[in-house]
mmCIF file of C-alpha atoms and ligand atoms in Angstrom:
data_model
loop_
_atom_site.group_PDB
_atom_site.id
_atom_site.type_symbol
_atom_site.label_atom_id
_atom_site.label_comp_id
_atom_site.label_asym_id
_atom_site.label_seq_id
_atom_site.Cartn_x
_atom_site.Cartn_y
_atom_site.Cartn_z
ATOM 1 C CA MET A 714 -0.961 1.711 27.372
ATOM 2 C CA ASN A 715 -4.079 2.795 25.105
ATOM 3 C CA ILE A 716 -3.079 4.724 21.344
ATOM 4 C CA LEU A 717 -6.807 5.616 19.413
ATOM 5 C CA ALA A 718 -5.570 6.309 16.208
ATOM 6 C CA ILE A 719 -7.364 8.593 14.155
ATOM 7 C CA GLU A 720 -7.158 7.874 9.955
ATOM 8 C CA SER A 721 -8.781 9.589 7.030
ATOM 9 C CA SER A 722 -6.265 10.537 3.909
ATOM 10 C CA CYS A 723 -7.605 8.961 1.329
ATOM 11 C CA ASP A 724 -11.968 7.895 1.109
ATOM 12 C CA GLU A 725 -11.732 6.466 4.554
ATOM 13 C CA THR A 726 -12.587 7.533 7.568
ATOM 14 C CA ALA A 727 -10.999 5.488 10.919
ATOM 15 C CA CYS A 728 -10.461 4.881 14.620
ATOM 16 C CA ALA A 729 -8.541 2.234 15.907
ATOM 17 C CA ILE A 730 -8.033 1.693 18.961
ATOM 18 C CA LEU A 731 -4.368 -0.293 20.472
ATOM 19 C CA HIS A 732 -2.821 -1.872 24.042
ATOM 20 C CA ASP A 733 0.821 -1.781 22.589
ATOM 21 C CA THR A 734 0.505 -4.304 19.863
ATOM 22 C CA THR A 735 -2.633 -5.921 20.897
ATOM 23 C CA LEU A 736 -5.642 -4.433 18.400
ATOM 24 C CA LEU A 737 -8.963 -3.257 20.418
ATOM 25 C CA SER A 738 -10.693 -1.918 17.774
ATOM 26 C CA ASN A 739 -10.583 -1.328 14.839
ATOM 27 C CA VAL A 740 -13.489 0.459 12.777
ATOM 28 C CA VAL A 741 -13.484 1.275 8.809
ATOM 29 C CA VAL A 742 -16.066 2.843 6.759
ATOM 30 C CA SER A 743 -15.258 3.435 3.149
ATOM 31 C CA GLN A 744 -16.753 5.822 0.691
ATOM 32 C CA ILE A 745 -15.735 3.830 -1.907
ATOM 33 C CA ASP A 746 -19.434 3.019 -2.577
ATOM 34 C CA ILE A 747 -19.723 7.049 -3.567
ATOM 35 C CA PHE A 748 -17.150 6.820 -5.728
ATOM 36 C CA LYS A 749 -17.884 4.099 -7.610
ATOM 37 C CA ALA A 750 -20.346 6.198 -9.409
ATOM 38 C CA TYR A 751 -18.085 8.277 -10.857
ATOM 39 C CA GLY A 752 -14.958 6.544 -11.189
ATOM 40 C CA GLY A 753 -12.952 8.235 -9.477
ATOM 41 C CA VAL A 754 -12.169 10.101 -5.748
ATOM 42 C CA ILE A 755 -13.803 13.890 -5.485
ATOM 43 C CA PRO A 756 -11.779 15.164 -3.414
ATOM 44 C CA GLU A 757 -14.606 17.642 -1.525
ATOM 45 C CA VAL A 758 -16.915 14.707 -1.754
ATOM 46 C CA ALA A 759 -14.348 13.152 0.869
ATOM 47 C CA ALA A 760 -13.649 15.807 2.874
ATOM 48 C CA ARG A 761 -17.366 16.214 3.588
ATOM 49 C CA ASN A 762 -18.592 11.970 3.960
ATOM 50 C CA HIS A 763 -14.882 12.139 6.427
ATOM 51 C CA LEU A 764 -16.923 15.566 8.316
ATOM 52 C CA GLU A 765 -19.802 13.767 8.749
ATOM 53 C CA ALA A 766 -18.217 9.581 10.500
ATOM 54 C CA ILE A 767 -16.045 10.589 11.828
ATOM 55 C CA LEU A 768 -17.733 11.557 15.200
ATOM 56 C CA PRO A 769 -19.283 8.442 14.818
ATOM 57 C CA VAL A 770 -16.259 6.100 14.193
ATOM 58 C CA ILE A 771 -14.515 7.119 16.721
ATOM 59 C CA ASP A 772 -17.343 7.121 19.161
ATOM 60 C CA LYS A 773 -17.986 3.414 17.599
ATOM 61 C CA ALA A 774 -13.977 2.305 18.462
ATOM 62 C CA ILE A 775 -14.470 3.761 21.820
ATOM 63 C CA SER A 776 -16.915 1.691 23.057
ATOM 64 C CA ASP A 777 -16.614 -1.479 20.665
ATOM 65 C CA ALA A 778 -12.988 -1.285 22.885
ATOM 66 C CA LYS A 779 -14.708 -1.405 26.443
ATOM 67 C CA THR A 780 -12.815 1.889 27.355
ATOM 68 C CA SER A 781 -13.444 5.777 28.071
ATOM 69 C CA TRP A 782 -11.309 9.447 27.213
ATOM 70 C CA LYS A 783 -9.995 8.787 30.889
ATOM 71 C CA ASP A 784 -7.879 5.052 29.618
ATOM 72 C CA ILE A 785 -6.687 6.649 26.354
ATOM 73 C CA GLY A 786 -2.923 7.528 26.722
ATOM 74 C CA ALA A 787 -1.887 9.164 23.911
ATOM 75 C CA ILE A 788 -3.628 10.034 20.189
ATOM 76 C CA ALA A 789 -2.267 9.381 16.244
ATOM 77 C CA VAL A 790 -3.356 10.888 13.191
ATOM 78 C CA THR A 791 -2.036 11.090 9.984
ATOM 79 C CA HIS A 792 -0.741 14.605 8.730
ATOM 80 C CA THR A 793 1.042 13.250 5.022
ATOM 81 C CA PRO A 794 0.448 12.836 2.365
ATOM 82 C CA GLY A 795 -2.764 12.703 1.059
ATOM 83 C CA LEU A 796 -6.038 15.180 -0.006
ATOM 84 C CA LEU A 797 -6.227 18.355 1.766
ATOM 85 C CA GLY A 798 -9.738 18.637 3.544
ATOM 86 C CA SER A 799 -8.922 14.591 3.442
ATOM 87 C CA LEU A 800 -6.224 15.463 6.180
ATOM 88 C CA LEU A 801 -7.534 17.842 7.638
ATOM 89 C CA ILE A 802 -10.615 16.476 9.317
ATOM 90 C CA GLY A 803 -8.547 14.065 10.701
ATOM 91 C CA THR A 804 -5.908 16.064 11.699
ATOM 92 C CA LEU A 805 -8.434 19.080 13.509
ATOM 93 C CA THR A 806 -10.991 16.222 14.735
ATOM 94 C CA ALA A 807 -7.113 14.298 16.647
ATOM 95 C CA ARG A 808 -5.679 18.006 17.738
ATOM 96 C CA THR A 809 -9.063 18.533 19.628
ATOM 97 C CA PHE A 810 -9.406 16.024 21.044
ATOM 98 C CA ALA A 811 -5.605 15.693 22.485
ATOM 99 C CA ILE A 812 -6.632 19.526 23.529
ATOM 100 C CA LEU A 813 -9.354 19.061 25.238
ATOM 101 C CA HIS A 814 -8.754 14.983 26.795
ATOM 102 C CA ASP A 815 -5.682 16.720 27.180
ATOM 103 C CA LYS A 816 -3.419 14.019 25.358
ATOM 104 C CA PRO A 817 -0.210 13.413 23.788
ATOM 105 C CA LEU A 818 -0.716 13.185 19.304
ATOM 106 C CA TYR A 819 1.322 11.886 17.132
ATOM 107 C CA ALA A 820 1.396 13.319 13.752
ATOM 108 C CA ILE A 821 1.539 9.739 11.398
ATOM 109 C CA HIS A 822 3.174 10.012 8.026
ATOM 110 C CA HIS A 823 0.553 7.788 5.554
ATOM 111 C CA LEU A 824 3.832 5.648 4.491
ATOM 112 C CA LYS A 825 4.500 4.376 7.818
ATOM 113 C CA SER A 826 1.719 3.738 8.991
ATOM 114 C CA HIS A 827 1.353 0.871 6.502
ATOM 115 C CA ILE A 828 4.641 -0.625 6.256
ATOM 116 C CA TYR A 829 4.107 -0.216 10.338
ATOM 117 C CA SER A 830 0.303 -2.725 9.670
ATOM 118 C CA ASN A 831 3.021 -5.190 9.058
ATOM 119 C CA TRP A 832 3.738 -5.569 13.230
ATOM 120 C CA ILE A 833 0.622 -5.448 14.032
ATOM 121 C CA GLU A 834 -0.601 -8.025 16.714
ATOM 122 C CA GLN A 835 2.880 -9.778 16.093
ATOM 123 C CA ASN A 836 4.853 -10.156 19.556
ATOM 124 C CA SER A 837 8.514 -9.185 18.413
ATOM 125 C CA SER A 838 9.266 -13.408 18.404
ATOM 126 C CA VAL A 839 7.135 -13.223 14.598
ATOM 127 C CA ALA A 840 7.432 -8.811 14.167
ATOM 128 C CA PRO A 841 9.433 -8.393 10.865
ATOM 129 C CA LYS A 842 13.370 -8.267 11.784
ATOM 130 C CA PHE A 843 15.920 -4.983 10.678
ATOM 131 C CA PRO A 844 17.484 -4.320 8.226
ATOM 132 C CA LEU A 845 14.790 -5.129 5.963
ATOM 133 C CA LEU A 846 13.259 -4.128 2.341
ATOM 134 C CA ALA A 847 10.172 -2.120 2.257
ATOM 135 C CA LEU A 848 7.888 -1.979 -1.044
ATOM 136 C CA VAL A 849 5.364 0.669 -0.831
ATOM 137 C CA ILE A 850 2.551 0.186 -3.059
ATOM 138 C CA SER A 851 -0.576 1.849 -3.357
ATOM 139 C CA GLY A 852 -2.978 4.231 -5.482
ATOM 140 C CA GLY A 853 -0.132 7.804 -4.789
ATOM 141 C CA HIS A 854 3.159 5.035 -4.161
ATOM 142 C CA THR A 855 5.947 2.548 -5.298
ATOM 143 C CA GLN A 856 9.368 2.864 -3.401
ATOM 144 C CA ILE A 857 10.888 0.512 -2.580
ATOM 145 C CA ILE A 858 12.613 1.946 1.517
ATOM 146 C CA TYR A 859 16.167 0.336 3.708
ATOM 147 C CA MET A 860 15.008 0.064 7.503
ATOM 148 C CA LYS A 861 17.941 -0.487 9.208
ATOM 149 C CA GLU A 862 15.825 -0.104 12.270
ATOM 150 C CA HIS A 863 12.570 0.864 13.843
ATOM 151 C CA ASN A 864 11.680 4.794 12.196
ATOM 152 C CA SER A 865 14.474 4.799 9.851
ATOM 153 C CA PHE A 866 13.436 4.829 5.987
ATOM 154 C CA GLU A 867 15.996 5.421 3.477
ATOM 155 C CA ILE A 868 14.195 5.225 -0.033
ATOM 156 C CA ILE A 869 15.732 3.901 -2.860
ATOM 157 C CA GLY A 870 13.834 3.300 -4.722
ATOM 158 C CA THR A 871 10.535 5.098 -5.825
ATOM 159 C CA THR A 872 8.848 5.978 -9.283
ATOM 160 C CA LEU A 873 9.628 8.403 -11.939
ATOM 161 C CA ASP A 874 6.144 8.969 -12.854
ATOM 162 C CA ASP A 875 2.525 6.844 -12.045
ATOM 163 C CA ALA A 876 2.534 4.650 -8.785
ATOM 164 C CA VAL A 877 1.435 1.153 -9.240
ATOM 165 C CA GLY A 878 -2.298 1.840 -7.969
ATOM 166 C CA GLU A 879 -3.270 4.496 -9.971
ATOM 167 C CA CYS A 880 -1.683 2.141 -13.148
ATOM 168 C CA PHE A 881 -4.306 -0.949 -12.339
ATOM 169 C CA ASP A 882 -6.941 1.839 -11.872
ATOM 170 C CA LYS A 883 -6.119 3.614 -15.016
ATOM 171 C CA VAL A 884 -6.134 -0.606 -16.193
ATOM 172 C CA ALA A 885 -9.496 -0.722 -15.462
ATOM 173 C CA LYS A 886 -11.304 2.595 -17.080
ATOM 174 C CA ILE A 887 -9.648 1.092 -20.151
ATOM 175 C CA LEU A 888 -11.141 -2.160 -19.751
ATOM 176 C CA GLY A 889 -14.650 -0.829 -18.148
ATOM 177 C CA LEU A 890 -14.388 -2.254 -14.811
ATOM 178 C CA PRO A 891 -15.515 -0.625 -11.638
ATOM 179 C CA TYR A 892 -13.061 1.862 -9.417
ATOM 180 C CA PRO A 893 -11.161 1.060 -7.200
ATOM 181 C CA GLY A 894 -9.024 -1.144 -9.936
ATOM 182 C CA GLY A 895 -6.937 -3.456 -8.255
ATOM 183 C CA PRO A 896 -9.604 -5.803 -7.067
ATOM 184 C CA SER A 897 -11.834 -5.254 -9.864
ATOM 185 C CA ILE A 898 -8.386 -5.938 -12.549
ATOM 186 C CA ALA A 899 -7.471 -8.887 -9.634
ATOM 187 C CA LYS A 900 -10.910 -10.609 -10.151
ATOM 188 C CA ALA A 901 -11.253 -10.401 -13.593
ATOM 189 C CA ALA A 902 -7.341 -12.285 -14.402
ATOM 190 C CA GLU A 903 -9.447 -14.677 -12.494
ATOM 191 C CA LYS A 904 -10.504 -16.192 -15.413
ATOM 192 C CA GLY A 905 -7.432 -14.615 -18.195
ATOM 193 C CA ASN A 906 -4.244 -15.527 -19.497
ATOM 194 C CA PRO A 907 -1.509 -13.792 -18.285
ATOM 195 C CA ASP A 908 0.652 -14.398 -21.101
ATOM 196 C CA LYS A 909 -1.821 -13.421 -23.535
ATOM 197 C CA TYR A 910 -0.337 -10.054 -24.575
ATOM 198 C CA LYS A 911 2.866 -9.678 -24.051
ATOM 199 C CA PHE A 912 3.778 -5.504 -22.336
ATOM 200 C CA PRO A 913 7.831 -3.908 -22.180
ATOM 201 C CA HIS A 914 8.959 -3.281 -18.725
ATOM 202 C CA PRO A 915 10.896 -0.308 -18.694
ATOM 203 C CA LYS A 916 14.808 -0.382 -18.972
ATOM 204 C CA ILE A 917 15.950 2.019 -15.453
ATOM 205 C CA ASP A 918 19.264 0.321 -14.440
ATOM 206 C CA ASN A 919 18.759 1.446 -10.234
ATOM 207 C CA LEU A 920 16.193 0.360 -8.248
ATOM 208 C CA ASN A 921 13.592 3.247 -9.838
ATOM 209 C CA PHE A 922 9.833 2.651 -10.892
ATOM 210 C CA SER A 923 7.035 3.936 -13.926
ATOM 211 C CA PHE A 924 4.474 2.365 -14.435
ATOM 212 C CA SER A 925 3.478 5.331 -17.150
ATOM 213 C CA GLY A 926 4.764 3.415 -19.874
ATOM 214 C CA LEU A 927 2.640 -0.100 -19.440
ATOM 215 C CA LYS A 928 -0.375 2.052 -18.975
ATOM 216 C CA THR A 929 0.655 3.186 -22.861
ATOM 217 C CA ALA A 930 1.053 -0.234 -24.356
ATOM 218 C CA VAL A 931 -2.063 -1.676 -22.251
ATOM 219 C CA LEU A 932 -3.928 1.033 -24.192
ATOM 220 C CA ARG A 933 -2.437 0.676 -27.622
ATOM 221 C CA THR A 934 -2.683 -2.852 -27.407
ATOM 222 C CA VAL A 935 -6.431 -2.965 -26.849
ATOM 223 C CA GLN A 936 -6.237 -0.039 -30.131
ATOM 224 C CA LYS A 937 -4.579 -2.429 -32.549
ATOM 225 C CA THR A 938 -6.855 -5.499 -31.065
ATOM 226 C CA CYS A 939 -9.961 -3.494 -31.606
ATOM 227 C CA SER A 940 -8.517 -2.490 -34.664
ATOM 228 C CA VAL A 941 -9.285 1.351 -34.155
ATOM 229 C CA SER A 942 -7.202 3.958 -34.950
ATOM 230 C CA LEU A 943 -4.746 5.886 -32.110
ATOM 231 C CA ASP A 944 -7.330 8.772 -30.797
ATOM 232 C CA TYR A 945 -10.297 6.329 -30.630
ATOM 233 C CA PRO A 946 -12.101 7.875 -27.158
ATOM 234 C CA SER A 947 -10.322 5.343 -24.402
ATOM 235 C CA HIS A 948 -13.492 5.464 -22.985
ATOM 236 C CA ASP A 949 -15.327 3.497 -25.612
ATOM 237 C CA LEU A 950 -12.880 0.776 -26.133
ATOM 238 C CA LYS A 951 -14.259 -0.757 -22.793
ATOM 239 C CA ASN A 952 -17.496 -1.634 -25.972
ATOM 240 C CA LEU A 953 -15.657 -3.224 -28.279
ATOM 241 C CA LEU A 954 -13.921 -5.775 -26.571
ATOM 242 C CA THR A 955 -14.817 -9.314 -25.202
ATOM 243 C CA SER A 956 -15.252 -10.787 -21.441
ATOM 244 C CA GLU A 957 -12.756 -12.891 -22.651
ATOM 245 C CA GLN A 958 -10.511 -10.094 -24.611
ATOM 246 C CA ILE A 959 -10.607 -7.512 -20.520
ATOM 247 C CA ALA A 960 -10.427 -10.958 -18.542
ATOM 248 C CA ASP A 961 -6.799 -11.607 -20.785
ATOM 249 C CA PHE A 962 -5.900 -8.262 -20.854
ATOM 250 C CA ALA A 963 -6.034 -7.554 -16.869
ATOM 251 C CA ALA A 964 -4.226 -11.249 -16.258
ATOM 252 C CA SER A 965 -0.857 -10.087 -18.841
ATOM 253 C CA PHE A 966 -1.347 -6.781 -17.336
ATOM 254 C CA GLN A 967 -1.196 -7.632 -13.596
ATOM 255 C CA LYS A 968 1.473 -10.231 -14.812
ATOM 256 C CA THR A 969 4.155 -7.888 -16.176
ATOM 257 C CA ALA A 970 2.784 -5.227 -12.987
ATOM 258 C CA VAL A 971 3.585 -7.695 -10.484
ATOM 259 C CA ASP A 972 7.091 -8.909 -12.086
ATOM 260 C CA ILE A 973 8.179 -5.138 -12.545
ATOM 261 C CA LEU A 974 7.261 -4.706 -9.087
ATOM 262 C CA LEU A 975 9.542 -8.584 -8.233
ATOM 263 C CA GLU A 976 12.064 -7.805 -10.054
ATOM 264 C CA LYS A 977 13.119 -4.480 -8.559
ATOM 265 C CA LEU A 978 12.305 -5.714 -4.881
ATOM 266 C CA VAL A 979 15.267 -8.849 -6.142
ATOM 267 C CA LEU A 980 17.961 -6.427 -7.188
ATOM 268 C CA ALA A 981 17.697 -4.434 -4.115
ATOM 269 C CA GLU A 982 17.533 -7.458 -2.029
ATOM 270 C CA THR A 983 21.075 -8.273 -4.222
ATOM 271 C CA LYS A 984 22.112 -4.701 -3.645
ATOM 272 C CA TYR A 985 21.278 -4.538 0.583
ATOM 273 C CA GLU A 986 23.645 -6.910 2.588
ATOM 274 C CA ASN A 987 22.092 -9.260 5.083
ATOM 275 C CA ILE A 988 18.699 -7.989 4.471
ATOM 276 C CA LYS A 989 16.326 -9.990 7.500
ATOM 277 C CA SER A 990 13.093 -9.640 6.514
ATOM 278 C CA ILE A 991 10.995 -7.623 3.542
ATOM 279 C CA VAL A 992 7.021 -6.533 3.826
ATOM 280 C CA PHE A 993 5.071 -5.204 2.138
ATOM 281 C CA ALA A 994 3.017 -2.114 2.123
ATOM 282 C CA GLY A 995 -0.364 -0.754 0.978
ATOM 283 C CA GLY A 996 -3.046 -1.156 -1.087
ATOM 284 C CA VAL A 997 -2.077 -2.746 -3.924
ATOM 285 C CA SER A 998 -0.191 -5.627 -0.966
ATOM 286 C CA ALA A 999 -3.646 -7.435 -1.308
ATOM 287 C CA ASN A 1000 -2.855 -8.093 -4.646
ATOM 288 C CA LYS A 1001 -2.957 -12.182 -4.643
ATOM 289 C CA ALA A 1002 -0.843 -12.491 -7.764
ATOM 290 C CA LEU A 1003 1.867 -10.306 -6.531
ATOM 291 C CA ARG A 1004 1.428 -12.427 -2.420
ATOM 292 C CA LYS A 1005 1.681 -16.242 -5.009
ATOM 293 C CA LYS A 1006 4.540 -14.994 -7.278
ATOM 294 C CA ALA A 1007 6.617 -13.173 -4.169
ATOM 295 C CA ASN A 1008 6.264 -16.602 -1.852
ATOM 296 C CA GLU A 1009 7.906 -18.225 -5.004
ATOM 297 C CA ILE A 1010 10.258 -16.247 -5.559
ATOM 298 C CA PHE A 1011 11.079 -16.152 -1.785
ATOM 299 C CA SER A 1012 9.867 -18.278 0.083
ATOM 300 C CA SER A 1013 9.657 -21.771 -1.517
ATOM 301 C CA LEU A 1014 13.418 -20.776 -1.291
ATOM 302 C CA GLU A 1015 14.018 -23.024 1.088
ATOM 303 C CA THR A 1016 12.820 -26.618 -0.384
ATOM 304 C CA SER A 1017 13.347 -26.492 -4.242
ATOM 305 C CA ILE A 1018 15.789 -23.674 -4.533
ATOM 306 C CA GLU A 1019 17.063 -24.836 -7.776
ATOM 307 C CA VAL A 1020 13.769 -25.746 -9.239
ATOM 308 C CA SER A 1021 12.195 -22.503 -8.265
ATOM 309 C CA LYS A 1022 14.712 -20.599 -9.899
ATOM 310 C CA GLU A 1023 14.777 -22.602 -12.573
ATOM 311 C CA ASN A 1024 11.420 -21.120 -14.043
ATOM 312 C CA GLN A 1025 12.045 -18.133 -13.085
ATOM 313 C CA PRO A 1026 12.149 -15.242 -15.555
ATOM 314 C CA GLU A 1027 16.061 -13.890 -15.998
ATOM 315 C CA PRO A 1028 16.295 -11.376 -13.122
ATOM 316 C CA PHE A 1029 14.703 -13.290 -10.775
ATOM 317 C CA LYS A 1030 17.895 -16.465 -10.900
ATOM 318 C CA LYS A 1031 20.469 -13.429 -10.779
ATOM 319 C CA ARG A 1032 19.473 -13.511 -6.538
ATOM 320 C CA LYS A 1033 22.898 -15.090 -4.205
ATOM 321 C CA ASN A 1034 21.056 -15.749 -1.424
ATOM 322 C CA THR A 1035 20.543 -18.845 -0.582
ATOM 323 C CA ALA A 1036 18.310 -21.205 1.063
ATOM 324 C CA ASN A 1037 18.948 -20.116 4.403
ATOM 325 C CA GLU A 1038 19.452 -16.174 4.104
ATOM 326 C CA SER A 1039 16.686 -16.006 2.552
ATOM 327 C CA PRO A 1040 14.641 -13.790 3.886
ATOM 328 C CA ARG A 1041 10.958 -13.495 5.894
ATOM 329 C CA ILE A 1042 8.924 -11.893 3.468
ATOM 330 C CA TYR A 1043 5.363 -10.365 5.314
ATOM 331 C CA PHE A 1044 2.220 -8.554 3.702
ATOM 332 C CA PRO A 1045 0.084 -7.852 6.206
ATOM 333 C CA ALA A 1046 -3.621 -8.825 6.742
ATOM 334 C CA PRO A 1047 -6.023 -8.619 4.175
ATOM 335 C CA GLN A 1048 -7.874 -6.231 6.847
ATOM 336 C CA PHE A 1049 -5.304 -3.682 7.175
ATOM 337 C CA SER A 1050 -3.444 -4.192 3.278
ATOM 338 C CA GLY A 1051 -6.229 -0.605 2.581
ATOM 339 C CA ASP A 1052 -6.383 2.632 4.147
ATOM 340 C CA ASN A 1053 -7.231 2.082 8.319
ATOM 341 C CA ALA A 1054 -6.357 2.965 11.568
ATOM 342 C CA ALA A 1055 -5.069 0.399 13.272
ATOM 343 C CA MET A 1056 -1.806 0.385 11.037
ATOM 344 C CA VAL A 1057 -1.610 4.724 12.438
ATOM 345 C CA ALA A 1058 -1.458 3.335 16.086
ATOM 346 C CA ILE A 1059 0.900 0.620 15.845
ATOM 347 C CA ALA A 1060 3.393 3.318 14.079
ATOM 348 C CA ALA A 1061 3.148 5.723 16.555
ATOM 349 C CA TYR A 1062 3.517 2.300 19.644
ATOM 350 C CA TYR A 1063 7.185 2.152 18.024
ATOM 351 C CA GLU A 1064 7.794 5.816 17.853
ATOM 352 C CA ILE A 1065 7.061 5.912 21.443
ATOM 353 C CA GLN A 1066 9.094 2.788 22.387
ATOM 354 C CA SER A 1067 12.083 4.646 20.117
ATOM 355 C CA GLY A 1068 11.358 7.710 22.621
ATOM 356 C CA ILE A 1069 10.127 10.029 19.959
ATOM 357 C CA GLU A 1070 8.847 13.424 20.652
ATOM 358 C CA PRO A 1071 4.595 14.167 21.007
ATOM 359 C CA THR A 1072 3.972 17.424 18.465
ATOM 360 C CA ASN A 1073 2.017 20.560 19.396
ATOM 361 C CA PRO A 1074 -1.797 19.885 19.376
ATOM 362 C CA TYR A 1075 -1.672 23.631 18.975
ATOM 363 C CA THR A 1076 0.459 23.808 15.261
ATOM 364 C CA LEU A 1077 0.148 20.462 13.701
ATOM 365 C CA ASP A 1078 0.094 21.721 10.577
ATOM 366 C CA ILE A 1079 -0.686 19.016 7.174
ATOM 367 C CA SER A 1080 0.574 18.431 3.742
ATOM 368 C CA PRO A 1081 -0.472 16.137 1.176
ATOM 369 C CA ARG A 1082 3.142 16.119 -0.346
ATOM 370 C CA SER A 1083 5.942 15.401 2.099
ATOM 371 C CA ASN A 1084 8.773 12.644 1.507
ATOM 372 C CA ILE A 1085 8.972 10.070 4.677
ATOM 373 C CA SER A 1086 11.009 10.403 7.773
HETATM 374 O O1 KG4 B 2357 -2.865 2.216 0.334
HETATM 375 P P1 KG4 B 2357 -4.489 2.753 -0.183
HETATM 376 O O2 KG4 B 2357 -5.773 2.030 -0.098
HETATM 377 O O3 KG4 B 2357 -4.580 4.037 -0.547
HETATM 378 C C1 KG4 B 2357 -3.378 4.710 -0.382
HETATM 379 O O4 KG4 B 2357 -2.595 5.001 0.408
HETATM 380 O O5 KG4 B 2357 -3.589 5.573 -2.366
HETATM 381 O O6 KG4 B 2357 -4.691 1.851 -2.239
HETATM 382 C C2 KG4 B 2357 -5.184 1.690 -2.867
HETATM 383 C C3 KG4 B 2357 -4.533 2.078 -4.185
HETATM 384 C C4 KG4 B 2357 -5.688 1.589 -5.223
HETATM 385 O O7 KG4 B 2357 -4.836 1.949 -5.978
HETATM 386 C C5 KG4 B 2357 -6.733 0.303 -5.770
HETATM 387 O O8 KG4 B 2357 -6.836 -0.417 -7.131
HETATM 388 C C6 KG4 B 2357 -4.918 -0.659 -4.968
HETATM 389 O O9 KG4 B 2357 -4.905 -0.248 -3.781
HETATM 390 N N1 KG4 B 2357 -5.440 -1.563 -4.284
HETATM 391 C C7 KG4 B 2357 -5.142 -2.581 -5.773
HETATM 392 C C8 KG4 B 2357 -5.562 -4.370 -4.633
HETATM 393 N N2 KG4 B 2357 -6.228 -3.679 -4.130
HETATM 394 C C9 KG4 B 2357 -6.650 -2.843 -3.540
HETATM 395 N N3 KG4 B 2357 -4.429 -3.345 -6.828
HETATM 396 C C10 KG4 B 2357 -4.475 -4.436 -6.882
HETATM 397 N N4 KG4 B 2357 -4.630 -5.888 -6.179
HETATM 398 C C11 KG4 B 2357 -5.189 -5.285 -5.769
HETATM 399 N N5 KG4 B 2357 -6.005 -6.959 -5.117
HETATM 400 ZN ZN1 ZN B 2358 -3.050 4.404 1.643
#
């Protein structure tokens, strides 16, 4: 069956068509260039741009897939969480087409889509196995989710304040790096020394996260390095930093953020029995330093478990799994780690497989915040 999916929860207008698990087309129009000038997303501007882009994006997805409305079996759309105006454009469009063309409509949670980005074009022999842990790391969320089977989500850890992507974006602003902050920090970090500055890890015993302290620690260290007082305007600090200092701050911050994420993931894996797969999801999962470190901790154990454990910081040494039991880790392909509609389509595909009923196109509502379910 062909599924046409629409995503418009933040600043990407996207449409994709999936035939079972095979992607036929994937169109993403990003508003990043518009928001670079402002240093962040302005919700009203985002909604207006979605309105202009959505119909051409859908038309292109249909023509790229060489199909027509007649051969679309179902429509899927992101309805929560996200920016209200942005969600409204996507859902109203999807509802209208569902009614007009008499197609079943599936309302998909955005974090579910991010998790399912790991199933795109994966047949059942290589797809993630259950039970699994999902680390959802985006601009608005930082959560560890336990899944015992498809469409079953238990949030076992969440951030108590900022999301990790938000922290990347805020630290990038302090360092004067362009929006979006995550890729800018990652690029600047390539030339930096990750051990130059030490930032504390939050002292939280359970699986929850906190990132606001890390952002403040970076700010205080930059102020100290520049010999300015605590009330010095943070947007002016960038003018006092050398490019070498910016690279070192980016690398040291990135290393700390990655370690905080992976320490909690290791803790989750030791607490939950028999984890078969670990899937990473959301914009921050594109981060190369994170991918490298996660591979060192989980995958390379197959060849040199003792050596790699010896080199790890204390929490990473506590992993109880032996090489044979080590869960397989999955990262979305780079084009599916940020917002896109292919992940919405694949999430709908697994809802249909599980026998979940479509939603009513006349009454589907949106919500800016809601937990995955
Ligand atoms: O999933 P996403 O595209 O949108 C949301 O659902 O929030 O995630 C966006 C977040 C932003 O905070 C962005 O800075 C971050 O993902 N991000 C990265 C990287 N690429 C995007 N963070 C770290 N490293 C990256 N390479
Ligand atoms: Zn997202």
